[in-house]
XYZ file of C-alpha atoms in Angstrom:
582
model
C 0.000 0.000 0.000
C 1.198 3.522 -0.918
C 0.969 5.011 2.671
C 1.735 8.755 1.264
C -1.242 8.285 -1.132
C -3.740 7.293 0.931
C -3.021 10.291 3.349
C -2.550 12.768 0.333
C -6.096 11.278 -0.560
C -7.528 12.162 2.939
C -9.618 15.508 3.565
C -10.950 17.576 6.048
C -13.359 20.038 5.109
C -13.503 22.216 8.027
C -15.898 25.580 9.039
C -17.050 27.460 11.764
C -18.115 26.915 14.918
C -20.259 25.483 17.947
C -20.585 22.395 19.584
C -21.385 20.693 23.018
C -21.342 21.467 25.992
C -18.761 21.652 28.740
C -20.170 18.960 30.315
C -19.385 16.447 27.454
C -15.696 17.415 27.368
C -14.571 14.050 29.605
C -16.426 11.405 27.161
C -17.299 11.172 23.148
C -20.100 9.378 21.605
C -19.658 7.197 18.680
C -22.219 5.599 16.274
C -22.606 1.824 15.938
C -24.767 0.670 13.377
C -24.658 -2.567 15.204
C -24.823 -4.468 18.535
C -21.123 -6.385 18.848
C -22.981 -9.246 19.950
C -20.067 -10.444 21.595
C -16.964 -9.184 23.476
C -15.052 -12.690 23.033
C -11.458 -11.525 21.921
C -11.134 -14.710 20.341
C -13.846 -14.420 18.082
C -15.201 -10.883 16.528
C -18.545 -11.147 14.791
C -18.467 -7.643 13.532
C -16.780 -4.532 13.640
C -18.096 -2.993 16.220
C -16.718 -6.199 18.371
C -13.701 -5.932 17.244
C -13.539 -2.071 18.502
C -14.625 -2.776 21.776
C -12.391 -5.538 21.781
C -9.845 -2.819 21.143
C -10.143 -1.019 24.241
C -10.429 -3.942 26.373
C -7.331 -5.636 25.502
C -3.930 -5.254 23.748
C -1.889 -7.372 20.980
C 1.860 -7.440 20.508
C 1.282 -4.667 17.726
C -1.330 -2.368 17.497
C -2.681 -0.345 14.613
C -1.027 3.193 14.531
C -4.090 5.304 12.730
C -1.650 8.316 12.533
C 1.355 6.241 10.657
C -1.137 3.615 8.781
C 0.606 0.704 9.833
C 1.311 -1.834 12.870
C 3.507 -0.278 15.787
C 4.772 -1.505 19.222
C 1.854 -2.557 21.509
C 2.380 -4.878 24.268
C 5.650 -4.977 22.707
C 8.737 -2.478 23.364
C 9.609 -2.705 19.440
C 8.539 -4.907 16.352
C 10.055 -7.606 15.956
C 13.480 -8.888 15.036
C 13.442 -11.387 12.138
C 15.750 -14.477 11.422
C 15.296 -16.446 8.721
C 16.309 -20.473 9.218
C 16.882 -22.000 6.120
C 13.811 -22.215 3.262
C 11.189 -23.015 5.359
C 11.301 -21.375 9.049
C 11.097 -17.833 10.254
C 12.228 -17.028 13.598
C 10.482 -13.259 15.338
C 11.814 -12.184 18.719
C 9.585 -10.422 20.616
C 10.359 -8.298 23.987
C 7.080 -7.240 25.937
C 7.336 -3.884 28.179
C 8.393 -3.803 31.003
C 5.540 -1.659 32.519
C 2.453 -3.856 30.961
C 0.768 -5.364 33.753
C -3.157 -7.201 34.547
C -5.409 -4.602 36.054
C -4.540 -6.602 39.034
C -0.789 -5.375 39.011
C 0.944 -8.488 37.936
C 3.077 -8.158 34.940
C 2.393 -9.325 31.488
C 4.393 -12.305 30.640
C 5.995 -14.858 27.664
C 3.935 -17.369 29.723
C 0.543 -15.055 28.885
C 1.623 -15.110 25.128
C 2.354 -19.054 25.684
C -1.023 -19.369 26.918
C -3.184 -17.261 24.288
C -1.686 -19.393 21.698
C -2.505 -22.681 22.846
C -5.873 -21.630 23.744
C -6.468 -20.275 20.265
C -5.943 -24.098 19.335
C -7.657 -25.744 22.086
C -10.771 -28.045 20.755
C -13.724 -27.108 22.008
C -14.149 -23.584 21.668
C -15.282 -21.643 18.490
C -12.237 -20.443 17.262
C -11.761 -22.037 14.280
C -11.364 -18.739 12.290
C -8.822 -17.797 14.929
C -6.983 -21.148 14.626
C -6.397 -21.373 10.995
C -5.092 -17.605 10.890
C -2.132 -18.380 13.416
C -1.232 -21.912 12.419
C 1.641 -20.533 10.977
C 3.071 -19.891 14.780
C 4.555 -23.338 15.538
C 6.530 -22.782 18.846
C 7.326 -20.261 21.443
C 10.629 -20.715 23.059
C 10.939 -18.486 25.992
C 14.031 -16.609 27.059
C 15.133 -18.321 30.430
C 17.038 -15.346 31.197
C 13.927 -12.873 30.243
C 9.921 -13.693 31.337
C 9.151 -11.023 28.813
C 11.344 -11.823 26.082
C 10.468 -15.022 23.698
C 10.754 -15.722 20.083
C 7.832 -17.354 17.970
C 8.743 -20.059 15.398
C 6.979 -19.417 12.272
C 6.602 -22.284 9.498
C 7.220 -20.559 6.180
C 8.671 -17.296 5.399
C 5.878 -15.010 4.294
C 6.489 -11.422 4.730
C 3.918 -10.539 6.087
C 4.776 -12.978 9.452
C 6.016 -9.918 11.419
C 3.009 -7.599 11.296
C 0.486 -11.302 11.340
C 2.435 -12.782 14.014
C 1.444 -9.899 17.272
C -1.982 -9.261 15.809
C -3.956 -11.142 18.533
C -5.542 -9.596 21.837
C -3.360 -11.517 24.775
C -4.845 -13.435 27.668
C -4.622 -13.624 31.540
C -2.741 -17.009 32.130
C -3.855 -16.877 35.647
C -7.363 -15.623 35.013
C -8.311 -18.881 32.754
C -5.305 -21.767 33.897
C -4.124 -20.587 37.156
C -2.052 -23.968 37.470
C -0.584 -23.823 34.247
C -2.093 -27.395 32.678
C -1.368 -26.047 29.349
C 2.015 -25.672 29.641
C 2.513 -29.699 28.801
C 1.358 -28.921 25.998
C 3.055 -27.918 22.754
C 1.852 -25.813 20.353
C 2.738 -27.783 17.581
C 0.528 -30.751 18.805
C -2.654 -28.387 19.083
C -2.648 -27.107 15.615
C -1.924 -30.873 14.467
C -4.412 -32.829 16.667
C -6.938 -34.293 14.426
C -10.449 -33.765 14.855
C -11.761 -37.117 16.299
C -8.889 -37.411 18.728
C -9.661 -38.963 21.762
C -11.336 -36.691 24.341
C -8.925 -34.735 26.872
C -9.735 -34.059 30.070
C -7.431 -31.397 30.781
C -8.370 -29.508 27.043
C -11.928 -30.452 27.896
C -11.606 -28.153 31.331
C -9.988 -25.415 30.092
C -12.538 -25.348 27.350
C -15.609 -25.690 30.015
C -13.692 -22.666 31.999
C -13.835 -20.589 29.122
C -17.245 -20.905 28.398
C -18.410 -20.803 31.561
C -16.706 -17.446 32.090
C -18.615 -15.995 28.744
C -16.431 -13.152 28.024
C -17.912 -12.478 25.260
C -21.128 -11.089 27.184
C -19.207 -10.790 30.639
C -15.684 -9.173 29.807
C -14.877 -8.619 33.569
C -14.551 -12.030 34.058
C -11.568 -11.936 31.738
C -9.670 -9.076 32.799
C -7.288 -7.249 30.315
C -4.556 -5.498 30.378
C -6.413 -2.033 28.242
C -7.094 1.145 28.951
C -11.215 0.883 29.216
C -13.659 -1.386 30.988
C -16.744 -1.737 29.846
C -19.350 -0.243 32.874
C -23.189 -1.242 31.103
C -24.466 -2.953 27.891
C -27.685 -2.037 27.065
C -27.677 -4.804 24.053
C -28.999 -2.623 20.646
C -28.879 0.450 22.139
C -25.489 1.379 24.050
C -22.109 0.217 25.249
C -20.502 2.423 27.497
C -17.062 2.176 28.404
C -14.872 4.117 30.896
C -11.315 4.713 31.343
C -9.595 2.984 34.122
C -7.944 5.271 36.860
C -4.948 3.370 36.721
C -3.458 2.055 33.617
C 0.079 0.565 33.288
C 0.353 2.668 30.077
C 0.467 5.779 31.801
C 3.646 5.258 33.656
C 5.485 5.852 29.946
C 7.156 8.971 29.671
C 5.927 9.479 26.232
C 3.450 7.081 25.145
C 3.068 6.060 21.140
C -0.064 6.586 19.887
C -1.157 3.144 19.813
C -1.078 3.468 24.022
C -2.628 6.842 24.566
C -6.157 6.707 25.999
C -7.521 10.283 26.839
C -11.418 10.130 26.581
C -12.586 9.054 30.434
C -15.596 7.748 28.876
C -16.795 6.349 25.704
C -20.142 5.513 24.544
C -21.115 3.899 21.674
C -24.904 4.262 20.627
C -26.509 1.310 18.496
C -28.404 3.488 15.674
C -29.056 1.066 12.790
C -30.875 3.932 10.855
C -28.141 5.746 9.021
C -30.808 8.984 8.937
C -31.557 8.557 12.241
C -28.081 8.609 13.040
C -27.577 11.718 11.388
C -30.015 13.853 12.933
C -28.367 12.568 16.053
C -25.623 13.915 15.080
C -26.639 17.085 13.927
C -28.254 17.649 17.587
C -25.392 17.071 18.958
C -26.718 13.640 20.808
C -23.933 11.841 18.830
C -20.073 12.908 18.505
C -18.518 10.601 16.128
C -20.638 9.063 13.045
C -18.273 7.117 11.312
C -18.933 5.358 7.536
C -21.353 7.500 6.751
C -23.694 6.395 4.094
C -22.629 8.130 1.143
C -26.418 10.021 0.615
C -26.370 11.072 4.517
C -22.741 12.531 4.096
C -23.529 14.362 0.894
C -26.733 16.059 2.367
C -24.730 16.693 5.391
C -22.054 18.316 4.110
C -23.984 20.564 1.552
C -25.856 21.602 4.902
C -24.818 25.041 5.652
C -25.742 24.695 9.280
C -24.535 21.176 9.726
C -21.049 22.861 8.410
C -21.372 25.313 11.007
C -20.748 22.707 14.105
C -19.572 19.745 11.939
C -16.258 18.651 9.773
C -16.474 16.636 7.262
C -13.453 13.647 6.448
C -12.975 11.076 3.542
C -11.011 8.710 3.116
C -10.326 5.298 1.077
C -11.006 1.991 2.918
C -10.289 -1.308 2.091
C -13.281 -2.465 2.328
C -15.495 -3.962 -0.584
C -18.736 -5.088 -1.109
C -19.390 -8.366 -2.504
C -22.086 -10.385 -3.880
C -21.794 -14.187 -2.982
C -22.924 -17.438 -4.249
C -23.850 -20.465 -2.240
C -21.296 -22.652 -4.221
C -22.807 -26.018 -2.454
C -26.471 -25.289 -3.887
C -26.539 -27.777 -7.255
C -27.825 -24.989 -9.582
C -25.029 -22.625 -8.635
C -22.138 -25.393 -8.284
C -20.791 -24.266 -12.050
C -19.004 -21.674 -12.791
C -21.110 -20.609 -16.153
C -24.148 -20.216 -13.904
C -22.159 -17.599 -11.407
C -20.678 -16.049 -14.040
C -23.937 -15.356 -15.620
C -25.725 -14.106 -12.655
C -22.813 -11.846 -12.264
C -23.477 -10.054 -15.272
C -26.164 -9.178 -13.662
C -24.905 -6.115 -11.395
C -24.823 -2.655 -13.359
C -22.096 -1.789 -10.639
C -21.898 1.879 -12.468
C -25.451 2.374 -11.885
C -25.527 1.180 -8.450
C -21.954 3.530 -7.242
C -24.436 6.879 -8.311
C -27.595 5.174 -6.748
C -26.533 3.895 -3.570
C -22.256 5.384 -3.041
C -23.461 8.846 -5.222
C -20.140 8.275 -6.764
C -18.080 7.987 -3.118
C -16.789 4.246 -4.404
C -14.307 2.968 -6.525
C -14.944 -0.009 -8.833
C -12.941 -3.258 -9.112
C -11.838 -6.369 -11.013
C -11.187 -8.191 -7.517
C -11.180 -8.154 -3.837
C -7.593 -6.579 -3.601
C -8.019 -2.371 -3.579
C -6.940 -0.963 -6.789
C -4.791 1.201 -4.993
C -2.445 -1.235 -4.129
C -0.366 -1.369 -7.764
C 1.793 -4.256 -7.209
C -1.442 -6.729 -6.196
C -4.079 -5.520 -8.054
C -4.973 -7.452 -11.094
C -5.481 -4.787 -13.616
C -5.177 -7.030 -16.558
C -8.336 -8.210 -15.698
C -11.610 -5.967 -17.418
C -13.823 -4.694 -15.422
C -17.288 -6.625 -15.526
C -20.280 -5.126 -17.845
C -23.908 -5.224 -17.344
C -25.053 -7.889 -20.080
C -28.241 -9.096 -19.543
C -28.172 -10.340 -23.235
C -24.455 -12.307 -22.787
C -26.210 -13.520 -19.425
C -28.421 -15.296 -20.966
C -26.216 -16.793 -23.948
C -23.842 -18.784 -20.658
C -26.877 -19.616 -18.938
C -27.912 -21.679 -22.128
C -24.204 -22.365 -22.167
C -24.245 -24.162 -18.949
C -27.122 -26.368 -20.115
C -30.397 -23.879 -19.135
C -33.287 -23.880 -20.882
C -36.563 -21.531 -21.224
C -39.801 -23.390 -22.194
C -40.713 -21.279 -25.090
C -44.806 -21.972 -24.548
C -44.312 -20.696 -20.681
C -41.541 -18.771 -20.795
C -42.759 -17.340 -16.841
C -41.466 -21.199 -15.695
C -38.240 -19.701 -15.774
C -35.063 -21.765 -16.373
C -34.926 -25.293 -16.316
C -31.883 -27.804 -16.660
C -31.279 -31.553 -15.752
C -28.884 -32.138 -13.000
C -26.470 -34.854 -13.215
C -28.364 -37.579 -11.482
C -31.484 -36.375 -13.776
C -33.275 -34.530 -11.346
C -34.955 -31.081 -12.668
C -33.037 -28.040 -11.478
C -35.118 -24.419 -11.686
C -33.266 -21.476 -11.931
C -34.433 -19.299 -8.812
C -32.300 -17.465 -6.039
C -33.202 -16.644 -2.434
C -31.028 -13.138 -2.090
C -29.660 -12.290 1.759
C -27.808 -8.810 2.968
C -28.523 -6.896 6.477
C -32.038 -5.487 6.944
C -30.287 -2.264 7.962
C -27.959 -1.402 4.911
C -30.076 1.128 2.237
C -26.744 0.081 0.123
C -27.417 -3.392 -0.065
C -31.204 -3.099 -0.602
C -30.622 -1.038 -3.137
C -27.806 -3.643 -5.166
C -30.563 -6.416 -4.165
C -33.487 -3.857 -6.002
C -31.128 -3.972 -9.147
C -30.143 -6.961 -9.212
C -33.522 -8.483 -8.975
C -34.827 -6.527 -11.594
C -32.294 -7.278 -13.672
C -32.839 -10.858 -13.116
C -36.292 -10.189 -13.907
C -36.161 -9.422 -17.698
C -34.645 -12.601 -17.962
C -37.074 -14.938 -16.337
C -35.193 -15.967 -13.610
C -36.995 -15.613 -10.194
C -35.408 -13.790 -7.583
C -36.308 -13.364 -3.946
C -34.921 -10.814 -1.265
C -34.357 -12.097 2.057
C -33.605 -8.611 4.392
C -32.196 -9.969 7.675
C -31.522 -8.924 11.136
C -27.556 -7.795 11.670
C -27.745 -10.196 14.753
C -28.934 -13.469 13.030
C -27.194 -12.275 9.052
C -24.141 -13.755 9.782
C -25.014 -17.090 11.243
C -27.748 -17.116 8.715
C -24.806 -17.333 6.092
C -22.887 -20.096 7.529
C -25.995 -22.205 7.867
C -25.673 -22.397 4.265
C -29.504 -20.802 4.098
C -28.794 -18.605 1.148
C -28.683 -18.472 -2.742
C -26.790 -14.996 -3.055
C -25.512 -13.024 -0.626
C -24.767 -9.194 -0.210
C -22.021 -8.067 2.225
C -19.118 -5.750 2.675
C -16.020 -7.453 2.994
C -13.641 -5.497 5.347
C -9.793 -6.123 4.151
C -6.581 -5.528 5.656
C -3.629 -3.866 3.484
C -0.623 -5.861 5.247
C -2.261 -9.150 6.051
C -3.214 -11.465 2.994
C -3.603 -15.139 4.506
C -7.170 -16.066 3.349
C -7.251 -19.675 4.321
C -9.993 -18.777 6.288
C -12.378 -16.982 3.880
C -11.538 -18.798 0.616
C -9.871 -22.119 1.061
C -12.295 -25.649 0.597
C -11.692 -26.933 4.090
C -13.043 -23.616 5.986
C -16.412 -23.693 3.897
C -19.230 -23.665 6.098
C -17.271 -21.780 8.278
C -15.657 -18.771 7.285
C -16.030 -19.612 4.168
C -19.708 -18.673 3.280
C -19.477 -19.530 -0.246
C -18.177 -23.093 0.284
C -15.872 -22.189 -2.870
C -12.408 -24.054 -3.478
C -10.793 -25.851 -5.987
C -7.609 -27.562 -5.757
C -5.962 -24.555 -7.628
C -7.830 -22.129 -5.542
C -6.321 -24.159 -2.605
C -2.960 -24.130 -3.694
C -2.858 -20.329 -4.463
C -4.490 -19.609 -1.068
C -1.743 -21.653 0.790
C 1.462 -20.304 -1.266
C 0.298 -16.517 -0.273
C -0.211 -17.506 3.131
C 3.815 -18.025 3.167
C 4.830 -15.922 0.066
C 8.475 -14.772 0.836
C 8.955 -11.164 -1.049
C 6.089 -8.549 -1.835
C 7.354 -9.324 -5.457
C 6.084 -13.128 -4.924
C 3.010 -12.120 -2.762
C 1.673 -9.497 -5.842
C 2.210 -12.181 -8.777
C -0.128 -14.740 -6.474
C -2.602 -12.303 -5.610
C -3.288 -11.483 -9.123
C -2.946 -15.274 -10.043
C -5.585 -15.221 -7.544
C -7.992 -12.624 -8.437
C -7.550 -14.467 -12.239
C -8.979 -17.705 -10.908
C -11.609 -16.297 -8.748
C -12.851 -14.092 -11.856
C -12.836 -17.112 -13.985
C -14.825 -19.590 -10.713
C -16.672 -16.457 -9.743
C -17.731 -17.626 -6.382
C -18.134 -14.069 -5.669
C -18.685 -10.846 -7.332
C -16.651 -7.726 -6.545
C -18.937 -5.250 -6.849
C -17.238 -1.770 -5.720
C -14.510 -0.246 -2.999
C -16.411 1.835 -0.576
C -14.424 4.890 0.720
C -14.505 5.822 4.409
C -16.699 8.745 4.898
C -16.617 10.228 8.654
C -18.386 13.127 9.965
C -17.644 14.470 13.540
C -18.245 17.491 15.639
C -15.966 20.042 14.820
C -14.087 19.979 18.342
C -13.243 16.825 18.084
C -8.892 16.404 17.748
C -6.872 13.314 17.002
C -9.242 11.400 15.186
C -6.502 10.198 12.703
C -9.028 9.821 9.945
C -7.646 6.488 7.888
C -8.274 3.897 5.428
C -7.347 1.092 8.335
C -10.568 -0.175 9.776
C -12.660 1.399 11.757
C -11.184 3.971 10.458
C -10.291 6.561 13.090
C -8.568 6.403 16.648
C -11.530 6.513 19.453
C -9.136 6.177 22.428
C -6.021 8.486 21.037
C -9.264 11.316 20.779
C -9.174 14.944 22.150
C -11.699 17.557 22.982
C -10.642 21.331 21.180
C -11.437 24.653 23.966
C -14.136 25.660 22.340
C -12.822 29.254 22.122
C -9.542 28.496 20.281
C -11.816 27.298 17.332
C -11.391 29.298 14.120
């Protein structure tokens, strides 16, 4: 990614003045279109859990907003790499000396030790969680040094430093206060098969785990963050407050990644991206970040709103995607999908629902990033008319005295296949009912029957893995360093992660040799390879690159506006003296 770019890309249309009052200067209120649903730092549901998440605990690295890249967490400095041979990477990490648990005791190898293993213990659902770390084979601690250890990597990808201390770390003592894990090795976890014989001492930890229920109970797990979280009013709020103590504040000059200055956050569940809006223009909301493209435009034209409001867009890495249930028999051929996906008038849809604040694409890589995006590859065309000429293609057939039957082929075992698609996106996104709109239409003058399925944000998700879908509608939220998708696109994570249940055995290979490509210059060639094959399966369809649109009260300081999800820095955030504003 071209950091200078993306910043020369950012903007901040500023004006005049007013804002809160005094008595909101200790706290700031952000927007959630969502409930988290869960506060498990193993496993993130959504965005908004994964922010929360954020302020609870702490990784290795952390995201710098300010620098757009990973920098020293839990760690005093990245780490140092040593390559062993062809095939191992060694990364030596040193934790600070000040990180402690809220109950003063220091942060240890032996916590690292233990989030790993648990990450691989049966038992619990991490199974996204699991296949992303794999790669970490060993952790050999430094007998001299409790805080210093190295983590044996299998491969050599170069992307194993920033991967390898992206993961929120654990309490030992809060979840295995004997240490039964430690007979463990890692190595053995990640390669224990599935019907192994039970274990009573994996079994326990798992039960402990559970029976804590972080994800709904966080204070059962305690961190090593700057915030707790105080109430959860599920749908409605989350309020989190700073704790009077944090280790963090004993550095002299903290990095961005460890400053904390709000004492209070709340984040407000507003699905309604209008009603979100007018809370912000009253003032009942501080922060409204990814504004929907029609809400910022109106806002920003607003004379008034631009009186107490700024204004900030950047690109994001995030892109929305049409999917197709791979598994369903009408859909399991690539003619079929790539059919349907001429289907999307993706120019029509960025003015309709984006107003033009989107970028198209040929893939799920940004176009921004030169060296991995495949832009050999044409951009797809509405063709309603070369839609129809594959469907035939792939063995489809309209009855020409009823052509409202719709399409009709013979399935291998000579049952009758019809042509008809249950569609699924959030209930809540205006976007994706208005790609769904389209798309059906579209669909339409064809003969082909097509049914929208609006669902609940809290149910969408495990809707999709339940396989109860034809075509989905979702925005896919990338990462510009990390680029191990084992556990959205390879076979053996489908019905998992994998909501298309897409993978061939090239796929496969592809997905596994980026997971340890060496060099950028290896990693780019793969990803395009990649974006190639997935154009020509077409288990999904790339629809368009949204860009990060942010609106804020005009007070507000250190947001560090950036393409890296969520896209600003809540806890690094600072409240302007309302009479130094221009």
């Amino acid at each position: 990614m071209k950091l200078s770019l993306l910043a020369s890309l950012c903007t901040g249309l500023l004006t005049a003045c007013s804002g809160p009052g005094a008595n909101v200067a200790e706290g700031v209120r952000i927007r959630w279109a969502t409930d988290p649903e869960s506060l498990d730092p193993l496993v993130q549901p959504n965005q908004a859990s994964t922010d929360a998440d954020n302020l609870l605990h702490l990784s290795l690295l952390q995201t710098d907003f300010a620098k757009s890249s990973y920098s020293p967490g839990l760690a005093d400095s990245l780490p140092k790499i040593r390559l062993v041979g062809d095939s191992l990477t060694l990364l030596t990490y040193c934790l600070r000396g000040a990180a402690a648990w809220d109950n003063g005791q220091p942060v240890l190898a032996s916590d690292v030790a233990f989030t790993l293993k648990l990450m691989q213990a049966p038992g619990l659902h991490n199974e996204g969680i699991r296949t992303q770390f794999s790669f970490i084979r060993e952790l050999r601690a430094d007998p001299n040094n409790a805080r210093r250890f190295t983590l044996v990597c299998r491969g050599q990808a170069s992307d194993f430093a920033h991967a390898s201390g992206d993961f929120f770390i654990l309490p030992e003592a809060a979840l295995d206060a004997r240490g039964t894990l430690r007979r463990y090795r890692l190595a053995d976890l990640i390669d224990r098969p599935t019907n192994a014989a039970p274990d009573t001492v994996l079994a326990a930890i798992a039960q402990r785990y559970v029976a804590a229920a972080p994800g709904r109970h966080p204070e059962r797990l305690p961190g090593c963050g700057p915030y707790r979280l105080v109430s959860w009013e599920k749908d409605h709020r989350l309020r989190f407050q700073r704790k009077p103590q944090w280790w963090a504040d004993q550095l002299k000059s903290p990095p961005l990644v460890l400053q904390a200055h709000p004492q209070q956050i709340d984040f407000l569940v507003i699905p309604d991206g209008a009603s979100a809006a007018l809370a912000l223009r009253r003032g009942e909301v501080d922060l409204y970040p990814e504004v929907p493209a029609r809400d910022f435009n109106r806002l920003r034209r607003s004379a008034k709103a631009q009186q107490t409001l700024a204004f900030y867009i950047t690109p994001s890495h995030n892109v929305v995607t049409a999917g197709f249930n791979t598994r369903r028999p009408a859909l399991a051929d690539r003619l079929t999908r790539q059919a349907l996906a001429l289907l999307f008038d993706v120019p029509a849809l960025l003015a309709a629902a984006q107003q033009g604040l989107g970028q198209r694409t040929v893939g799920i890589i940004s176009p921004n990033t030169d060296r991995n995006y495949a832009d050999s590859l044409p951009l797809l065309s509405f063709a309603p008319n070369r839609a129809a000429a594959l469907l035939q293609q792939a063995g489809w057939r309209q009855k020409a005295a009823d052509p409202a039957a719709g399409w009709m082929r013979q399935g291998p075992g000579g049952e009758v296949q019809r042509l008809a698609l249950q569609v699924r996106y959030r209930a809540d996104e205006t976007t994706f009912t208005t790609i769904g709109l389209q798309f059906r239409a579209a669909a339409a003058r064809l003969g082909i029957a097509v049914e929208l399925r609006p669902t609940e944000a809290s149910a969408f998700l495990s809707t999709l893995k339940a396989g109860d879908f034809d075509l989905y509608i979702r925005l896919v939220r990338g990462n510009p360093y990390l680029f191990n998708f084992t556990s959205v696109l390879h076979s053996e994570a489908a019905g998992e992660d994998n909501l298309t249940g897409f993978g061939t055995p090239d796929s496969d290979r592809l997905v596994e040799a980026l997971a340890v490509a060496q060099s950028p210059a290896i990693r780019g060639r793969l990803l395009r390879k990649l974006q190639v094959e997935l154009r020509e399966e077409m288990p999904l369809v790339p629809l368009f690159f949204q860009y990060n649109c942010l609106a804020a009260n005009r007070r507000l300081r250190h947001l560090y506006p950036s393409s890296l999800r969520p896209g600003y820095a809540a806890a690094a955030i600072t409240w302007a003296p309302q009479a130094i504003l221009p």
